[in-house]
């Protein structure tokens, strides 16, 4: 597994952020029993940057906490059976790993939301990674039943690594 981490955030960065990324990406892949070697990209940005990307790619004129850009299209969330026959176009040509996609996190929002929800910045950061990893594996929360499934999975991934709402 390869995790490409880019820190474009110029203010003080969360201590241990790289270890949290690695821990939660791996926990999410294990939780979903993702059976292949894969690659994930995580970029840390500020509100201004994520606002620009939201405006350009999603026609949303505000910053959000996280953006997920899945590289794969799933018929069913968490169903990876089709990948074996998909061919090399879903793989990084250098590593041969399946490219799951990109995650972009606003570190400004991590700080804001941790205060708002009354838990640590590390827990908020871990939550956003878990949330995005589920998006990269085909999950969504547009419908109520999808939201319930996704929230349960997020919480179980976080609890498995000790990130609780305290």
mmCIF file of C-alpha atoms in Angstrom:
data_model
loop_
_atom_site.group_PDB
_atom_site.id
_atom_site.type_symbol
_atom_site.label_atom_id
_atom_site.label_comp_id
_atom_site.label_asym_id
_atom_site.label_seq_id
_atom_site.Cartn_x
_atom_site.Cartn_y
_atom_site.Cartn_z
ATOM 1 C CA UNK A 1 0.000 0.000 0.000
ATOM 2 C CA UNK A 2 1.214 3.482 -0.827
ATOM 3 C CA UNK A 3 -0.070 6.628 0.794
ATOM 4 C CA UNK A 4 1.050 9.832 -0.854
ATOM 5 C CA UNK A 5 0.807 12.683 1.650
ATOM 6 C CA UNK A 6 1.118 16.312 0.614
ATOM 7 C CA UNK A 7 0.981 19.019 3.246
ATOM 8 C CA UNK A 8 0.070 22.321 1.587
ATOM 9 C CA UNK A 9 -1.225 23.748 4.861
ATOM 10 C CA UNK A 10 0.992 26.622 5.924
ATOM 11 C CA UNK A 11 -0.233 27.073 9.493
ATOM 12 C CA UNK A 12 0.647 24.792 12.380
ATOM 13 C CA UNK A 13 -0.097 21.210 11.378
ATOM 14 C CA UNK A 14 -1.603 18.608 13.666
ATOM 15 C CA UNK A 15 1.113 16.690 15.484
ATOM 16 C CA UNK A 16 1.411 13.116 14.237
ATOM 17 C CA UNK A 17 -0.841 13.674 11.230
ATOM 18 C CA UNK A 18 1.116 11.297 8.988
ATOM 19 C CA UNK A 19 0.777 8.414 11.469
ATOM 20 C CA UNK A 20 -2.969 9.093 11.831
ATOM 21 C CA UNK A 21 -3.408 9.035 8.056
ATOM 22 C CA UNK A 22 -1.543 5.743 7.738
ATOM 23 C CA UNK A 23 -3.371 4.175 10.685
ATOM 24 C CA UNK A 24 -6.866 5.102 9.502
ATOM 25 C CA UNK A 25 -6.290 4.354 5.806
ATOM 26 C CA UNK A 26 -5.037 0.885 6.765
ATOM 27 C CA UNK A 27 -7.880 0.375 9.277
ATOM 28 C CA UNK A 28 -10.500 1.316 6.654
ATOM 29 C CA UNK A 29 -8.985 -1.033 4.076
ATOM 30 C CA UNK A 30 -8.856 -3.848 6.635
ATOM 31 C CA UNK A 31 -12.415 -3.132 7.808
ATOM 32 C CA UNK A 32 -13.716 -3.402 4.261
ATOM 33 C CA UNK A 33 -11.393 -6.343 3.491
ATOM 34 C CA UNK A 34 -9.966 -4.591 0.440
ATOM 35 C CA UNK A 35 -8.018 -7.477 -1.128
ATOM 36 C CA UNK A 36 -5.446 -5.649 -3.274
ATOM 37 C CA UNK A 37 -2.412 -3.438 -2.906
ATOM 38 C CA UNK A 38 -3.538 0.117 -3.459
ATOM 39 C CA UNK A 39 -2.555 3.751 -3.546
ATOM 40 C CA UNK A 40 -4.256 6.688 -1.830
ATOM 41 C CA UNK A 41 -3.322 10.350 -1.998
ATOM 42 C CA UNK A 42 -4.038 12.704 0.928
ATOM 43 C CA UNK A 43 -3.530 16.466 0.663
ATOM 44 C CA UNK A 44 -3.826 18.876 3.581
ATOM 45 C CA UNK A 45 -5.025 22.376 2.664
ATOM 46 C CA UNK A 46 -6.624 25.494 4.140
ATOM 47 C CA UNK A 47 -10.214 26.729 3.795
ATOM 48 C CA UNK A 48 -9.340 29.033 0.913
ATOM 49 C CA UNK A 49 -7.884 26.201 -1.191
ATOM 50 C CA UNK A 50 -10.727 23.760 -0.563
ATOM 51 C CA UNK A 51 -13.208 26.585 -1.264
ATOM 52 C CA UNK A 52 -11.596 27.171 -4.682
ATOM 53 C CA UNK A 53 -11.759 23.471 -5.539
ATOM 54 C CA UNK A 54 -15.377 23.243 -4.386
ATOM 55 C CA UNK A 55 -16.273 26.205 -6.580
ATOM 56 C CA UNK A 56 -14.395 24.849 -9.604
ATOM 57 C CA UNK A 57 -15.396 21.168 -9.481
ATOM 58 C CA UNK A 58 -18.645 21.069 -7.492
ATOM 59 C CA UNK A 59 -20.259 24.503 -7.998
ATOM 60 C CA UNK A 60 -20.277 24.923 -4.201
ATOM 61 C CA UNK A 61 -19.212 28.404 -3.170
ATOM 62 C CA UNK A 62 -17.887 27.646 0.320
ATOM 63 C CA UNK A 63 -15.203 25.616 2.033
ATOM 64 C CA UNK A 64 -16.040 22.099 3.184
ATOM 65 C CA UNK A 65 -14.138 19.904 5.605
ATOM 66 C CA UNK A 66 -13.115 17.224 3.138
ATOM 67 C CA UNK A 67 -13.284 16.303 -0.526
ATOM 68 C CA UNK A 68 -13.008 12.763 -1.827
ATOM 69 C CA UNK A 69 -12.148 11.987 -5.423
ATOM 70 C CA UNK A 70 -12.667 8.253 -6.023
ATOM 71 C CA UNK A 71 -10.716 6.864 -8.957
ATOM 72 C CA UNK A 72 -12.953 3.795 -9.287
ATOM 73 C CA UNK A 73 -16.641 3.442 -10.060
ATOM 74 C CA UNK A 74 -18.469 0.770 -8.109
ATOM 75 C CA UNK A 75 -21.727 -0.939 -8.977
ATOM 76 C CA UNK A 76 -22.138 -1.666 -5.271
ATOM 77 C CA UNK A 77 -20.266 -0.034 -2.401
ATOM 78 C CA UNK A 78 -17.623 -2.271 -0.897
ATOM 79 C CA UNK A 79 -17.866 -4.833 -3.737
ATOM 80 C CA UNK A 80 -14.365 -5.374 -5.070
ATOM 81 C CA UNK A 81 -14.960 -8.583 -7.074
ATOM 82 C CA UNK A 82 -14.947 -6.754 -10.404
ATOM 83 C CA UNK A 83 -11.453 -5.305 -9.872
ATOM 84 C CA UNK A 84 -9.508 -8.438 -10.780
ATOM 85 C CA UNK A 85 -10.761 -8.364 -14.363
ATOM 86 C CA UNK A 86 -10.640 -4.591 -14.735
ATOM 87 C CA UNK A 87 -7.177 -4.442 -16.288
ATOM 88 C CA UNK A 88 -4.162 -2.234 -15.767
ATOM 89 C CA UNK A 89 -5.909 1.086 -16.420
ATOM 90 C CA UNK A 90 -6.928 1.247 -12.750
ATOM 91 C CA UNK A 91 -3.339 0.689 -11.603
ATOM 92 C CA UNK A 92 -0.421 3.013 -11.109
ATOM 93 C CA UNK A 93 1.959 2.094 -13.964
ATOM 94 C CA UNK A 94 5.040 2.319 -11.735
ATOM 95 C CA UNK A 95 3.875 0.441 -8.645
ATOM 96 C CA UNK A 96 1.134 -1.750 -10.110
ATOM 97 C CA UNK A 97 -1.078 -0.725 -7.173
ATOM 98 C CA UNK A 98 -4.757 0.016 -7.681
ATOM 99 C CA UNK A 99 -5.342 3.756 -7.482
ATOM 100 C CA UNK A 100 -8.263 4.307 -5.088
ATOM 101 C CA UNK A 101 -8.292 8.083 -5.354
ATOM 102 C CA UNK A 102 -7.545 11.361 -3.633
ATOM 103 C CA UNK A 103 -8.558 12.904 -0.332
ATOM 104 C CA UNK A 104 -8.289 16.627 0.395
ATOM 105 C CA UNK A 105 -8.765 17.862 3.973
ATOM 106 C CA UNK A 106 -9.182 21.422 5.193
ATOM 107 C CA UNK A 107 -7.066 21.641 8.333
ATOM 108 C CA UNK A 108 -8.878 24.878 9.200
ATOM 109 C CA UNK A 109 -12.133 22.882 9.295
ATOM 110 C CA UNK A 110 -10.503 20.153 11.400
ATOM 111 C CA UNK A 111 -9.744 22.755 14.056
ATOM 112 C CA UNK A 112 -13.156 24.461 13.788
ATOM 113 C CA UNK A 113 -15.179 21.249 13.887
ATOM 114 C CA UNK A 114 -13.206 19.687 16.730
ATOM 115 C CA UNK A 115 -14.130 22.727 18.845
ATOM 116 C CA UNK A 116 -17.731 22.687 17.611
ATOM 117 C CA UNK A 117 -18.239 18.966 18.335
ATOM 118 C CA UNK A 118 -16.242 19.003 21.562
ATOM 119 C CA UNK A 119 -13.627 16.420 20.728
ATOM 120 C CA UNK A 120 -9.935 16.425 19.859
ATOM 121 C CA UNK A 121 -8.498 17.578 16.549
ATOM 122 C CA UNK A 122 -6.933 14.129 16.176
ATOM 123 C CA UNK A 123 -10.355 12.502 16.436
ATOM 124 C CA UNK A 124 -11.856 14.936 13.900
ATOM 125 C CA UNK A 125 -8.934 14.377 11.525
ATOM 126 C CA UNK A 126 -9.211 10.581 11.870
ATOM 127 C CA UNK A 127 -12.960 10.828 11.245
ATOM 128 C CA UNK A 128 -12.454 12.738 7.993
ATOM 129 C CA UNK A 129 -9.909 10.174 6.782
ATOM 130 C CA UNK A 130 -12.268 7.270 7.601
ATOM 131 C CA UNK A 131 -15.182 9.085 5.942
ATOM 132 C CA UNK A 132 -13.187 9.725 2.780
ATOM 133 C CA UNK A 133 -11.792 6.211 2.614
ATOM 134 C CA UNK A 134 -15.336 4.867 2.569
ATOM 135 C CA UNK A 135 -16.122 7.235 -0.322
ATOM 136 C CA UNK A 136 -13.047 5.893 -2.158
ATOM 137 C CA UNK A 137 -14.497 2.381 -1.734
ATOM 138 C CA UNK A 138 -17.859 3.310 -3.209
ATOM 139 C CA UNK A 139 -19.921 4.408 -0.196
ATOM 140 C CA UNK A 140 -22.047 7.535 -0.146
ATOM 141 C CA UNK A 141 -24.529 9.277 2.132
ATOM 142 C CA UNK A 142 -26.949 10.945 -0.252
ATOM 143 C CA UNK A 143 -29.839 8.700 0.790
ATOM 144 C CA UNK A 144 -30.860 8.063 4.408
ATOM 145 C CA UNK A 145 -30.154 4.314 4.293
ATOM 146 C CA UNK A 146 -26.697 4.975 2.778
ATOM 147 C CA UNK A 147 -25.963 7.565 5.466
ATOM 148 C CA UNK A 148 -26.834 5.122 8.253
ATOM 149 C CA UNK A 149 -24.556 2.426 6.806
ATOM 150 C CA UNK A 150 -21.697 4.855 6.268
ATOM 151 C CA UNK A 151 -21.950 6.385 9.745
ATOM 152 C CA UNK A 152 -21.884 2.943 11.359
ATOM 153 C CA UNK A 153 -18.814 1.928 9.393
ATOM 154 C CA UNK A 154 -17.012 5.207 10.166
ATOM 155 C CA UNK A 155 -17.647 4.832 13.872
ATOM 156 C CA UNK A 156 -16.505 1.206 13.933
ATOM 157 C CA UNK A 157 -13.279 2.063 12.092
ATOM 158 C CA UNK A 158 -12.558 4.907 14.517
ATOM 159 C CA UNK A 159 -13.379 2.850 17.605
ATOM 160 C CA UNK A 160 -11.115 0.044 16.413
ATOM 161 C CA UNK A 161 -8.228 2.516 16.661
ATOM 162 C CA UNK A 162 -9.354 4.225 19.872
ATOM 163 C CA UNK A 163 -10.662 7.465 18.368
ATOM 164 C CA UNK A 164 -13.713 8.129 20.504
ATOM 165 C CA UNK A 165 -15.868 11.207 21.009
ATOM 166 C CA UNK A 166 -14.333 12.336 24.310
#
